Short mmCIF file of C-alpha atoms and ligand atoms in Angstrom, two decimals:
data_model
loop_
_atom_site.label_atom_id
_atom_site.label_comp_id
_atom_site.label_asym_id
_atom_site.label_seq_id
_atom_site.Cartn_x
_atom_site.Cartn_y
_atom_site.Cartn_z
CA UNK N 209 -81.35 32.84 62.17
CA UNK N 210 -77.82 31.59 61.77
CA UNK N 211 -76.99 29.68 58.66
CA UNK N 212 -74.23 27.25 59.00
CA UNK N 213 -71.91 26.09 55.60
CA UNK N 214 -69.60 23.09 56.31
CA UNK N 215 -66.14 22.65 53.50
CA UNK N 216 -62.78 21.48 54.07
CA UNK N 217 -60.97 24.60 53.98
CA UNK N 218 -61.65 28.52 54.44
CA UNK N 219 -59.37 31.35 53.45
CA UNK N 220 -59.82 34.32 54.68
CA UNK N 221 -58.54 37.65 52.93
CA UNK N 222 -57.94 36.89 48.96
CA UNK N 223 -54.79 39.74 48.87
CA UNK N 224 -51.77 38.69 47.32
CA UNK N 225 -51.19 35.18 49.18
CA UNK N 226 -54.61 34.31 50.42
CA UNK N 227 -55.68 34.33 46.36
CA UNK N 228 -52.97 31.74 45.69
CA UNK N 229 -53.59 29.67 48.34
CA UNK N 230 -57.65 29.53 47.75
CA UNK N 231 -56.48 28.72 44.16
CA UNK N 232 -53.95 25.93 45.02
CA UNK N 233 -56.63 24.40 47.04
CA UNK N 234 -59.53 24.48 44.97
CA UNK N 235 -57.05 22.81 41.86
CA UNK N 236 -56.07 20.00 44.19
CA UNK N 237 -60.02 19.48 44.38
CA UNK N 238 -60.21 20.72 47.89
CA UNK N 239 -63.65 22.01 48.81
CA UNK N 240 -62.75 25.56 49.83
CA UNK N 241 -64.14 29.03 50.47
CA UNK N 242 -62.40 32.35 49.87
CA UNK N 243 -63.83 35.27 52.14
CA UNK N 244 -62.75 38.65 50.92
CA UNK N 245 -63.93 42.06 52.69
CA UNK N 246 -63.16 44.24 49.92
CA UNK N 247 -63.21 42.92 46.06
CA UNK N 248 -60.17 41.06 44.98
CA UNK N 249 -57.39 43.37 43.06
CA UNK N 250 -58.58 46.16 45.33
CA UNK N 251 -56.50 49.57 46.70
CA UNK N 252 -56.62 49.52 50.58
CA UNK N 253 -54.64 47.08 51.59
CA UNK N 254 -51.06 45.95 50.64
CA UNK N 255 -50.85 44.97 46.79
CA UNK N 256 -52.07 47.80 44.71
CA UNK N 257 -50.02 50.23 42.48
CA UNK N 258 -49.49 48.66 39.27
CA UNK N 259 -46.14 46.27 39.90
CA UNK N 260 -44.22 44.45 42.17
CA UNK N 261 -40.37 43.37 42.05
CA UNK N 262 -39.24 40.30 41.95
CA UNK N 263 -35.16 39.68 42.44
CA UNK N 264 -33.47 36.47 43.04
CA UNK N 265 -30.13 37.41 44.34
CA UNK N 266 -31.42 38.23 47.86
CA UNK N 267 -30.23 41.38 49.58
CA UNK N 268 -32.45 40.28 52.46
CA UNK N 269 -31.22 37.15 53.05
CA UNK N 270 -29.11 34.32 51.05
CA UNK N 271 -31.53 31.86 52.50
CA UNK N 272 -34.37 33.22 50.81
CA UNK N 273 -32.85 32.29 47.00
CA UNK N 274 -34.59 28.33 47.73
CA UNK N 275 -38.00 29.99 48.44
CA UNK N 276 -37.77 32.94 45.63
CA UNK N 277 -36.64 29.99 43.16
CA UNK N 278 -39.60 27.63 43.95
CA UNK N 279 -41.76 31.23 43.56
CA UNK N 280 -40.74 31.75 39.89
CA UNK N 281 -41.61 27.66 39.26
CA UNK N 282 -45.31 28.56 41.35
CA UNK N 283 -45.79 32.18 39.09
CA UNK N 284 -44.78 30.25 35.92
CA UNK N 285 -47.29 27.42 37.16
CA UNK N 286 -50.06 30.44 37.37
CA UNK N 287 -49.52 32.05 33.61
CA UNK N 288 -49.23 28.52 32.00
CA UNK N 289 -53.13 27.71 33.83
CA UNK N 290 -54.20 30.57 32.94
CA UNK N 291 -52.45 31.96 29.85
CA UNK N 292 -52.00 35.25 31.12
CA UNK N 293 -48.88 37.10 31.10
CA UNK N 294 -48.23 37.96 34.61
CA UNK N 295 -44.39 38.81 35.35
CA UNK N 296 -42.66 40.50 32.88
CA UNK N 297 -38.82 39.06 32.50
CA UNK N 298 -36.45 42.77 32.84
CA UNK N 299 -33.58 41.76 34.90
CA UNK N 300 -32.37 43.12 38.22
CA UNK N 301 -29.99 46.44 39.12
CA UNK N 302 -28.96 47.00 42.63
CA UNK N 303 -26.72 49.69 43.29
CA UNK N 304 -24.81 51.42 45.72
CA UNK N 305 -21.78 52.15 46.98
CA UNK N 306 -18.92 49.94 47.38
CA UNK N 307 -20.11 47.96 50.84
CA UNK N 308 -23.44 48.98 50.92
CA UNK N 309 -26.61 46.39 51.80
CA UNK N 310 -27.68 46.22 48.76
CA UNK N 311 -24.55 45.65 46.90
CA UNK N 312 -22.81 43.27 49.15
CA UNK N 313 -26.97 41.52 49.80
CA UNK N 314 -26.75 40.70 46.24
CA UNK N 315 -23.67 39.66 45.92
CA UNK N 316 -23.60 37.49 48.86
CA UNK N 317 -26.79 35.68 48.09
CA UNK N 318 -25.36 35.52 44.24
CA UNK N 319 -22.04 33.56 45.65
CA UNK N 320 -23.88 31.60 48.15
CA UNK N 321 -26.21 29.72 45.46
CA UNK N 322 -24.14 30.14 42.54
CA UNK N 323 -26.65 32.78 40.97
CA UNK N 324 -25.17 34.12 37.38
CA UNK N 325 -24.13 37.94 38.58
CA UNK N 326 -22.53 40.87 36.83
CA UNK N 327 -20.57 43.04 39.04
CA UNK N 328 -20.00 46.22 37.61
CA UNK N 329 -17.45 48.99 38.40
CA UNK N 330 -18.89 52.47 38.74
CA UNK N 331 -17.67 53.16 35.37
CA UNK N 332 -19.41 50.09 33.75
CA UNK N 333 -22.90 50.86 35.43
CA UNK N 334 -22.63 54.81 34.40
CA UNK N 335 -22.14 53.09 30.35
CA UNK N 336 -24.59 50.20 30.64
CA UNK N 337 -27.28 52.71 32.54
CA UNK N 338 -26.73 56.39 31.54
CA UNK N 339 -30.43 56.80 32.73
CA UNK N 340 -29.36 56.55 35.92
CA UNK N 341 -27.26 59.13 37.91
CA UNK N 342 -25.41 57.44 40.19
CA UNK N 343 -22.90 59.16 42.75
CA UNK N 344 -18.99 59.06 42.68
CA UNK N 345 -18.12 55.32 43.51
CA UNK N 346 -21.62 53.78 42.90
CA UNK N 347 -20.96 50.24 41.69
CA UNK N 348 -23.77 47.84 40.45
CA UNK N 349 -24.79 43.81 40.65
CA UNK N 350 -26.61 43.46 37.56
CA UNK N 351 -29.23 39.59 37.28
CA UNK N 352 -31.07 38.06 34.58
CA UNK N 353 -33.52 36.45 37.67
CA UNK N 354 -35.52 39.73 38.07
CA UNK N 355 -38.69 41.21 36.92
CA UNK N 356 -42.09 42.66 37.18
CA UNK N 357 -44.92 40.97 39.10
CA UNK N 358 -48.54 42.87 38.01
CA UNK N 359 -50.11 42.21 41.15
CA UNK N 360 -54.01 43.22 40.75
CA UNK N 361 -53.53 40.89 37.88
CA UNK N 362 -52.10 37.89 39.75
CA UNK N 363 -54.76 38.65 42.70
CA UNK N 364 -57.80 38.38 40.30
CA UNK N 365 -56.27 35.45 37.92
CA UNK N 366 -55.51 33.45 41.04
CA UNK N 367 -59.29 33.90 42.36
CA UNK N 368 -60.39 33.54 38.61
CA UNK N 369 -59.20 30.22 38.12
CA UNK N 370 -59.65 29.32 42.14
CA UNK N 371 -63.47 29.73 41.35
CA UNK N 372 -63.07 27.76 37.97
CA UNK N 373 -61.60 24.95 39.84
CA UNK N 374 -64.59 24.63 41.75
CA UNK N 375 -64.20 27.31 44.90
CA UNK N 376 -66.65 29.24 46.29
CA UNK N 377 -65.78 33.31 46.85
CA UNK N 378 -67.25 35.61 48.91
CA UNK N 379 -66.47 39.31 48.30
CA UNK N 380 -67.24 42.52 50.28
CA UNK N 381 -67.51 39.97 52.59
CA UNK N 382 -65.62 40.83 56.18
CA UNK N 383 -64.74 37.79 58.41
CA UNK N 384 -66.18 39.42 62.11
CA UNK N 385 -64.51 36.14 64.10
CA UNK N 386 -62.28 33.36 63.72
CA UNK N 387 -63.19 30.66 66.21
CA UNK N 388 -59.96 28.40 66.41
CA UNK N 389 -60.44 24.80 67.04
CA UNK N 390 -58.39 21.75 66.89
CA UNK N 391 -61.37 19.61 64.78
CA UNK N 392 -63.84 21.78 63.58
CA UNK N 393 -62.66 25.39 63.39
CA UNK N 394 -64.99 27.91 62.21
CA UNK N 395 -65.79 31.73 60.88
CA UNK N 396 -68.40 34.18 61.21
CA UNK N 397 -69.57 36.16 58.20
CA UNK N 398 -72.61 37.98 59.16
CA UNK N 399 -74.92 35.77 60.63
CA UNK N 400 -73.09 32.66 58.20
CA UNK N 401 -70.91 30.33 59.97
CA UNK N 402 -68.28 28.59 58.07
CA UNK N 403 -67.42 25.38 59.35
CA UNK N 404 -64.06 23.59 58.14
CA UNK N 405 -61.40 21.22 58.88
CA UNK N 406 -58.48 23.96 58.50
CA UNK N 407 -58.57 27.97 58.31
CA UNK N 408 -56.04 29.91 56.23
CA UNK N 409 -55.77 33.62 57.62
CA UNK N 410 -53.93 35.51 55.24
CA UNK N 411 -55.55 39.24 56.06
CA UNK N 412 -52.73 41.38 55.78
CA UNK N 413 -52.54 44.25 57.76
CA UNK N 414 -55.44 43.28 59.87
CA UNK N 415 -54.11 40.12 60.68
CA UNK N 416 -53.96 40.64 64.08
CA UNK N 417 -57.38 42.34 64.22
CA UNK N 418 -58.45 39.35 62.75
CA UNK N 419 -56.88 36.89 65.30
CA UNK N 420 -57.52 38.59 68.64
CA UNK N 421 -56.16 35.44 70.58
CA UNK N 422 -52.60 35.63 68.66
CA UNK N 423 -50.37 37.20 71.38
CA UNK N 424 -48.55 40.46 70.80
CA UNK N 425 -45.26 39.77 67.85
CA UNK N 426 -44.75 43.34 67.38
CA UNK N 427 -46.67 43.27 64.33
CA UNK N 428 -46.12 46.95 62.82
CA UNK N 429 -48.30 48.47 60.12
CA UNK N 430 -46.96 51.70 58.62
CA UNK N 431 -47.62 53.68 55.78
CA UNK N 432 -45.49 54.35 51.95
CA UNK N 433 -45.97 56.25 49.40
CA UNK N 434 -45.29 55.31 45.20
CA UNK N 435 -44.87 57.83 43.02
CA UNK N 436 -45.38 57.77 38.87
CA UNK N 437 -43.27 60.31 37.75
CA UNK N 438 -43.05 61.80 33.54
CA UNK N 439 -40.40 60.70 31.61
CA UNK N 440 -39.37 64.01 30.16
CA UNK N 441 -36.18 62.07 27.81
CA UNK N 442 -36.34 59.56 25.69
CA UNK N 443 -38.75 56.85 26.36
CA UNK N 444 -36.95 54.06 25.27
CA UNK N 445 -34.11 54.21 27.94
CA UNK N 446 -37.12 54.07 30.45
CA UNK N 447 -38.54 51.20 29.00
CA UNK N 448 -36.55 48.75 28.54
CA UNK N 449 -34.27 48.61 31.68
CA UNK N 450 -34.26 46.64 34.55
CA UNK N 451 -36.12 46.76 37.77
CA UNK N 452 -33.91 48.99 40.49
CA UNK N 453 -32.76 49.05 43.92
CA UNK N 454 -30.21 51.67 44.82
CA UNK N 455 -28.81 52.26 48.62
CA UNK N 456 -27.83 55.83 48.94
CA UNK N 457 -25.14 56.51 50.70
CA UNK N 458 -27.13 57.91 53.91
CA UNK N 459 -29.16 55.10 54.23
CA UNK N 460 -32.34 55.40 52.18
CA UNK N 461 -32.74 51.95 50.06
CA UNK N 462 -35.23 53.12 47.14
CA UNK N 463 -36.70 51.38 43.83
CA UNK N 464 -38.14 51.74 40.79
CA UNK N 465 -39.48 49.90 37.46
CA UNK N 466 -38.92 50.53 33.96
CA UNK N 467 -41.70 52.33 32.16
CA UNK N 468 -44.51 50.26 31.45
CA UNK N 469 -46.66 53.03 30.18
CA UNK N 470 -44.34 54.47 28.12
CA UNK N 471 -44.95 57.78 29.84
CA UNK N 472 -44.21 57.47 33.74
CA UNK N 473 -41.56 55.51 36.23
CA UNK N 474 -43.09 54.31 39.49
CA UNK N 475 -40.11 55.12 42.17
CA UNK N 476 -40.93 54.32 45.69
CA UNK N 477 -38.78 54.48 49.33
CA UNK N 478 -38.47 50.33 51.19
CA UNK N 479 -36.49 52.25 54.21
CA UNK N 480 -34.95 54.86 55.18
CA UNK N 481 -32.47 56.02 58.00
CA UNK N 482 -33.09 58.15 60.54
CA UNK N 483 -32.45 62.10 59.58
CA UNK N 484 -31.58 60.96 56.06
CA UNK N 485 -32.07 63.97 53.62
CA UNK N 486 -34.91 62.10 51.52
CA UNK N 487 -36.44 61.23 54.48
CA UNK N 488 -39.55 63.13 55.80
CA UNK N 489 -41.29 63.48 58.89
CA UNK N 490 -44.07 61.39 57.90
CA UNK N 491 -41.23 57.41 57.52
CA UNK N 492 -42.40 54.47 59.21
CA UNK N 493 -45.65 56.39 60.24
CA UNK N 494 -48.36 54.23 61.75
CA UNK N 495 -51.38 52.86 60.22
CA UNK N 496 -55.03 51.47 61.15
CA UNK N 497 -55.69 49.15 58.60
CA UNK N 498 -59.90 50.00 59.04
CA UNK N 499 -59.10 53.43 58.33
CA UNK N 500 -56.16 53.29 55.69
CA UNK N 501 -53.18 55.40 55.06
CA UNK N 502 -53.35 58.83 54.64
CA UNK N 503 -53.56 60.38 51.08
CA UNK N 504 -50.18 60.91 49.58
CA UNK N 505 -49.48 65.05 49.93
CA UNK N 506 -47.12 67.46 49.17
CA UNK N 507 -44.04 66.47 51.14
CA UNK N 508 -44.73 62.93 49.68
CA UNK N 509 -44.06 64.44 46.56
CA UNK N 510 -41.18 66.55 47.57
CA UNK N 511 -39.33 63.31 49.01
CA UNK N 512 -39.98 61.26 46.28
CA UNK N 513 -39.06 63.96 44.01
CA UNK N 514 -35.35 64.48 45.47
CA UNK N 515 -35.57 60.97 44.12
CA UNK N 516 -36.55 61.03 41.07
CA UNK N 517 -33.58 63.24 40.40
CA UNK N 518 -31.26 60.33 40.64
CA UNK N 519 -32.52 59.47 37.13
CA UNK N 520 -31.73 60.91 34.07
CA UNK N 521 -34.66 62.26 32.22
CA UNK N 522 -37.68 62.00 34.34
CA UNK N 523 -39.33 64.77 35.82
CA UNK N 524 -39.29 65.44 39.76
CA UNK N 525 -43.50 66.52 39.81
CA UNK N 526 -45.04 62.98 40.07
CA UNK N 527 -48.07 62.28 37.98
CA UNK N 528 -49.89 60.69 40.36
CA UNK N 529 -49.02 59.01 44.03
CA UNK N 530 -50.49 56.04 45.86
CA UNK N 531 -50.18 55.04 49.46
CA UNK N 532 -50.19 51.76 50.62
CA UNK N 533 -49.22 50.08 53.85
CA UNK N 534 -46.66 47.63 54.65
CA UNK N 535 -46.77 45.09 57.49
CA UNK N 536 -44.34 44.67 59.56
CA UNK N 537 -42.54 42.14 61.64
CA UNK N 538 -39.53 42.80 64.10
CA UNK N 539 -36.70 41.21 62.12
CA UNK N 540 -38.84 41.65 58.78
CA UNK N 541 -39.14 37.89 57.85
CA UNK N 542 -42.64 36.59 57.33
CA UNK N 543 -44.79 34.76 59.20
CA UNK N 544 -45.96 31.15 57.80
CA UNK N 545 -47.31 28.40 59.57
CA UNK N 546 -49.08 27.36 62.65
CA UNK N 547 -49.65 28.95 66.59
CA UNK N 548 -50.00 26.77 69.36
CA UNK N 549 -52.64 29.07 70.88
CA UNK N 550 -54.48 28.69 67.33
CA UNK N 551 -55.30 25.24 66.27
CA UNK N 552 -57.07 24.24 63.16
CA UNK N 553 -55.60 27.96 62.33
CA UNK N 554 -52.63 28.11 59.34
CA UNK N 555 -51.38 31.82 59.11
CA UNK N 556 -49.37 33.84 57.07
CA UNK N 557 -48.79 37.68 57.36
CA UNK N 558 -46.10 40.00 58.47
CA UNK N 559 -44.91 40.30 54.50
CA UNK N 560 -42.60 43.46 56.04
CA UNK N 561 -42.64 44.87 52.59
CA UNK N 562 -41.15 42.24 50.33
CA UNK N 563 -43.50 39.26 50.35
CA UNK N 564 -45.31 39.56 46.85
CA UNK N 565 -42.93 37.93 45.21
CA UNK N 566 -42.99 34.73 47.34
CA UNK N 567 -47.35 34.81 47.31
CA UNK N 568 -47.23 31.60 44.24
CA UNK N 569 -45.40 29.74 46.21
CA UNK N 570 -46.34 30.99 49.90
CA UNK N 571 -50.00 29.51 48.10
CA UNK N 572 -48.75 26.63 47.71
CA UNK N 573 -47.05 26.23 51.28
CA UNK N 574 -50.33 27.32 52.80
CA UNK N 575 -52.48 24.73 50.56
CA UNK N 576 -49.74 21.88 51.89
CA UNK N 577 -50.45 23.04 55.59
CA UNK N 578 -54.09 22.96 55.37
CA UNK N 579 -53.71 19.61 53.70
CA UNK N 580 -51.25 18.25 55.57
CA UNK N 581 -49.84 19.76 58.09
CA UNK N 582 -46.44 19.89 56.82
CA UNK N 583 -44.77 21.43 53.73
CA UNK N 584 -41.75 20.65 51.98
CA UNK N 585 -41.38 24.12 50.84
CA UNK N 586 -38.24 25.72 52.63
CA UNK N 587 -40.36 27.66 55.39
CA UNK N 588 -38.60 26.81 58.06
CA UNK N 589 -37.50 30.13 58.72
CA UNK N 590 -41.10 31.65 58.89
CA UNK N 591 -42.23 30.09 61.82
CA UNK N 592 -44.13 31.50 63.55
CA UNK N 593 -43.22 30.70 67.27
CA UNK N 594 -39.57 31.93 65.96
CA UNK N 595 -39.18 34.15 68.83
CA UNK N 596 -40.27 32.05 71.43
C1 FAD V 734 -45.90 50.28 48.37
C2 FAD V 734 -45.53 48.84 48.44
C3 FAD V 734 -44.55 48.34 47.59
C4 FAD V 734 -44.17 47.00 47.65
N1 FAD V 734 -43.24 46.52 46.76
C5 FAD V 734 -42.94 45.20 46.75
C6 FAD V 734 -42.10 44.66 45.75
O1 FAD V 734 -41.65 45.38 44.85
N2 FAD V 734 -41.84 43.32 45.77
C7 FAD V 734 -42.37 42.50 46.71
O2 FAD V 734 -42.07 41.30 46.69
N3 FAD V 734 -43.19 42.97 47.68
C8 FAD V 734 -43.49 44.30 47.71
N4 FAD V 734 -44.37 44.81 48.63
C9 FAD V 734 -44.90 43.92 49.67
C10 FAD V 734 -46.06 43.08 49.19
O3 FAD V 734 -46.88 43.81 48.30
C11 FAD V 734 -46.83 42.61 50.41
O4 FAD V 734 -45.93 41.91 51.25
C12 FAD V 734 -47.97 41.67 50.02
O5 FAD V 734 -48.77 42.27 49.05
C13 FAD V 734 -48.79 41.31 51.26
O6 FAD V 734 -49.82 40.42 50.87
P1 FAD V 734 -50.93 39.95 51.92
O7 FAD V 734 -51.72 38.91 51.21
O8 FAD V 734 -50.30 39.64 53.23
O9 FAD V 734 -51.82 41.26 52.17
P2 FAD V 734 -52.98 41.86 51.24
O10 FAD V 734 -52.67 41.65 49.81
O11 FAD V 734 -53.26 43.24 51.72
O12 FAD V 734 -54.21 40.91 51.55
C14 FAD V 734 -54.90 40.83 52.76
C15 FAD V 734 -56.36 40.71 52.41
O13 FAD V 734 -57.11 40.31 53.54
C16 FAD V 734 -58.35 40.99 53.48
N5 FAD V 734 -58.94 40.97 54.81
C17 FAD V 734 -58.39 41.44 55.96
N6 FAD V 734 -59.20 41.25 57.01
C18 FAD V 734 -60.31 40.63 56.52
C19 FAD V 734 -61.51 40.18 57.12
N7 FAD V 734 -61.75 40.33 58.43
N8 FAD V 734 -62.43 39.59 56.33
C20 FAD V 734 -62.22 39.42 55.00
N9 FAD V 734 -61.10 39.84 54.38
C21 FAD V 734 -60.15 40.44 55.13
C22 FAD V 734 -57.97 42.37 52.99
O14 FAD V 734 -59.06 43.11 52.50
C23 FAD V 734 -56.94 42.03 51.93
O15 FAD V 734 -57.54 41.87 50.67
C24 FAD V 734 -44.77 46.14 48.60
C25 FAD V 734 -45.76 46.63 49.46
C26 FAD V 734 -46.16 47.96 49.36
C27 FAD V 734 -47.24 48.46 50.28
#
C-alpha cells in the first residue's frame, strides 16, 4: 500500500548543489527531505575525482565575479559550521597566449570588478613557474582569489550537518516521478509519496530524465576524462603552486591542481577545438547518465599525456584516470530557478562544467526560492526561461 510523508520541502539528488541546498534548508529550521539515488560523495555522476577549482577572475563571464564572491562567503559559511577544512587557499594561473580566452577572460573580469591581478610577461611566468613549460609568447594572469574545492568532502559535510540540523535523508533512494503542482507538489520513491509545499530538483545529469514535462533546452551530457599523473621532479614545485588553466594556442583550454598527494597532478581537458592535436576522437562524446561514461582507456591516456608534457617534471603515463560527465547547456550558463510548465518545482542543473564552485551559494539561492520565491542572490542570469 502507498505510504504518504507530508514536509515543507524535498530535494531531490544530494550532488554538489542539491547537498547545500538540503543543508541551507534544514539550518533555517525548514522541515525538509533529501532523496539521493546513489550515496552522497559518490563516483557516477558529476563531482567525483578528488578537487574542484575555484577562480574569481572569471574567464567565463565578468558577471559571474558577484555570484563566485557570495560563493567563497557561502563555502566559508560551510567550514566555520562544520570545522572542516574544505577549500584549500593556492591562488589562480591562467595562461595563454597574448589574446587568448583565458588570458583576456581573466583579465577582463579582473578590470571589470576591480579584482587584485598580476599580469605577467612570458618571461615573468617562465621565472615565477619553471614547472610549467609554456610556449614562445605564453603570458600569465596570476590571483590570490583561487583555490581547491574537495568536493566528496563538501557533498558529505553539507548532508552531515543538513541531517544534524534536523533533515531527513534518503540514500540509494531513486526519485521514479516528480508530480509538479502549484500547492501541493509531490514525489514518488518506491511506493512512498512525498508530499511538500516546494520541490528542489537538483539531479544533475538526469535532470531531464527526472523532469519529463520540462521541454527540450538542449541539455547535453558528455563525457571527460581526469588524469593523476607521477611527479617524477621535485615534489615541492608541484605542491605548492597554484591551481591552472592554460589555452593552447589551437584551442584546447586544459587544467590542473597542485599536488595534494605529494606524488601525482590531476590534469584534465574543459574544451577543446575541433581537429586540435590533443584532441581525440572520443571530445564532447555523449553520455546516458543510467549507464555512465565509459571507462577511461588508452587514447584517454595518450591525450592527456601530450598534456602532461606541458609541465616540467611529471611523467606522461597517468597513475590512474577517472571519467566523469559534464552537463551541458547551449550557451554553458546554468540553469536556476523556476519553469512555468513546473510549478511548486525550483530547478537547478545544466552546471556545463564549471558549477562546483558556485554549489554554497547556488544552496543558498535554491533554499531562498523554496522559501520564498525570490532570491537576492545575483541569479538573474540563470533563468531558466532565458531562451524563450
Ligand atoms: C571532470 C570534471 C571536472 C570539473 N571541474 C570543475 C572545476 O574545477 N570547478 C568547477 O567549478 N566545476 C567543475 N566541474 C563541474 C562541477 O563538478 C559540476 O558542475 C557540478 O558538480 C554539478 O553538480 P550537480 O549537483 O548539478 O550534479 P551532481 O553532483 O552529479 O548531483 C546530481 C545528483 O542527483 C542524483 N540524482 C539524479 N537523479 C536522481 C533521482 N531520480 N533520484 C534521486 N537522486 C537522483 C544523482 O545521483 C547525483 O548525486 C567539473 C565537472 C567534471 C565532470
Amino acid at each position: 500500500m502507498a505510504e504518504t510523508v507530508h514536509t515543507d520541502t524535498v530535494v531531490v539528488g544530494l550532488g554538489a548543489m542539491g547537498s547545500q541546498a538540503l543543508w541551507q534548508l534544514a539550518r533555517r529550521g525548514v522541515p525538509a527531505v533529501g532523496v539521493e539515488q546513489f550515496a552522497p560523495g559518490h563516483d557516477r555522476g558529476s563531482s567525483h575525482g578528488e578537487s574542484r577549482i575555484i577562480r574569481t577572475a572569471y574567464v567565463e563571464g565578468a558577471e559571474y565575479v558577484p555570484f563566485v564572491r557570495a560563493a567563497w562567503e557561502h563555502w566559508a559559511d560551510l567550514e566555520r559550521a562544520s570545522g572542516q577544512d574544505l577549500l584549500l587557499r593556492t591562488g589562480t594561473l591562467m595562461a595563454g597566449a597574448p589574446g587568448s580566452g583565458a588570458v583576456t577572460g581573466a583579465l577582463t573580469a579582473a578590470a571589470h570588478h576591480g579584482l587584485a591581478h598580476e599580469h605577467l610577461s612570458p618571461e615573468q611566468a617562465r621565472a615565477r613557474f619553471p614547472h610549467h613549460r609554456f610556449a614562445a609568447g605564453e603570458e600569465a594572469v596570476v590571483e590570490e582569489e583561487g583555490g581547491v574545492l574537495l568536493p566528496e568532502a563538501a557533498i558529505g559535510t553539507a548532508v552531515r550537518l543538513a541531517r544534524e540540523a534536523g533533515a531527513r535523508v534518503l540514500t540509494e533512494a531513486p526519485v521514479t516521478r516528480v508530480v509538479p503542482d502549484a500547492e501541493r507538489p509531490s514525489v514518488w520513491v518506491g511506493g512512498t509519496e512525498i508530499r511538500a509545499r516546494r520541490v528542489v530538483v537538483t539531479a544533475g545529469s538526469w535532470l531531464p530524465r527526472a523532469l519529463p514535462g520540462l521541454p527540450d533546452l538542449g541539455i547535453r551530457v558528455e563525457r571527460r576524462v581526469l588524469g593523476w599523473f607521477p611527479v617524477t621532479g621535485d615534489p615541492a614545485a608541484h605542491s605548492g603552486g597554484p591551481v591552472f588553466a592554460r589555452d593552447e594556442a589551437d584551442g584546447t583550454l586544459w587544467y590542473g591542481f597542485p599536488s595534494l598527494d605529494g606524488r601525482t597532478v590531476k590534469i584534465g581537458v574543459h574544451a577543446e577545438a575541433p581537429g586540435s592535436r590533443f584532441a581525440g576522437a572520443q571530445w564532447g562524446e555523449p553520455v546516458d547518465p543510467d549507464e555512465g561514461p565509459r571507462a577511461p582507456d588508452a587514447e584517454d591516456a595518450a591525450r592527456l599525456g601530450r598534456l602532461a608534457e606541458r609541465l616540467a617534471g611529471v611523467g606522461t603515463e597517468p597513475e590512474r584516470m577517472a571519467a566523469c560527465m559534464y552537463t551541458m547547456t547551449p550557451d554553458e550558463h546554468f540553469l536556476i530557478g523556476h519553469r512555468r510548465e513546473l510549478p511548486g518545482l525550483v530547478l537547478a542543473g545544466g552546471f556545463s562544467g564549471h558549477g562546483f564552485k558556485f554549489a554554497s551559494a547556488v544552496g543558498a539561492a535554491l533554499a531562498d526560492l523554496a522559501q520564498h520565491g525570490r532570491t537576492d542572490l545575483p541569479i538573474a542570469m540563470f533563468d531558466p526561461h532565458r531562451w524563450d
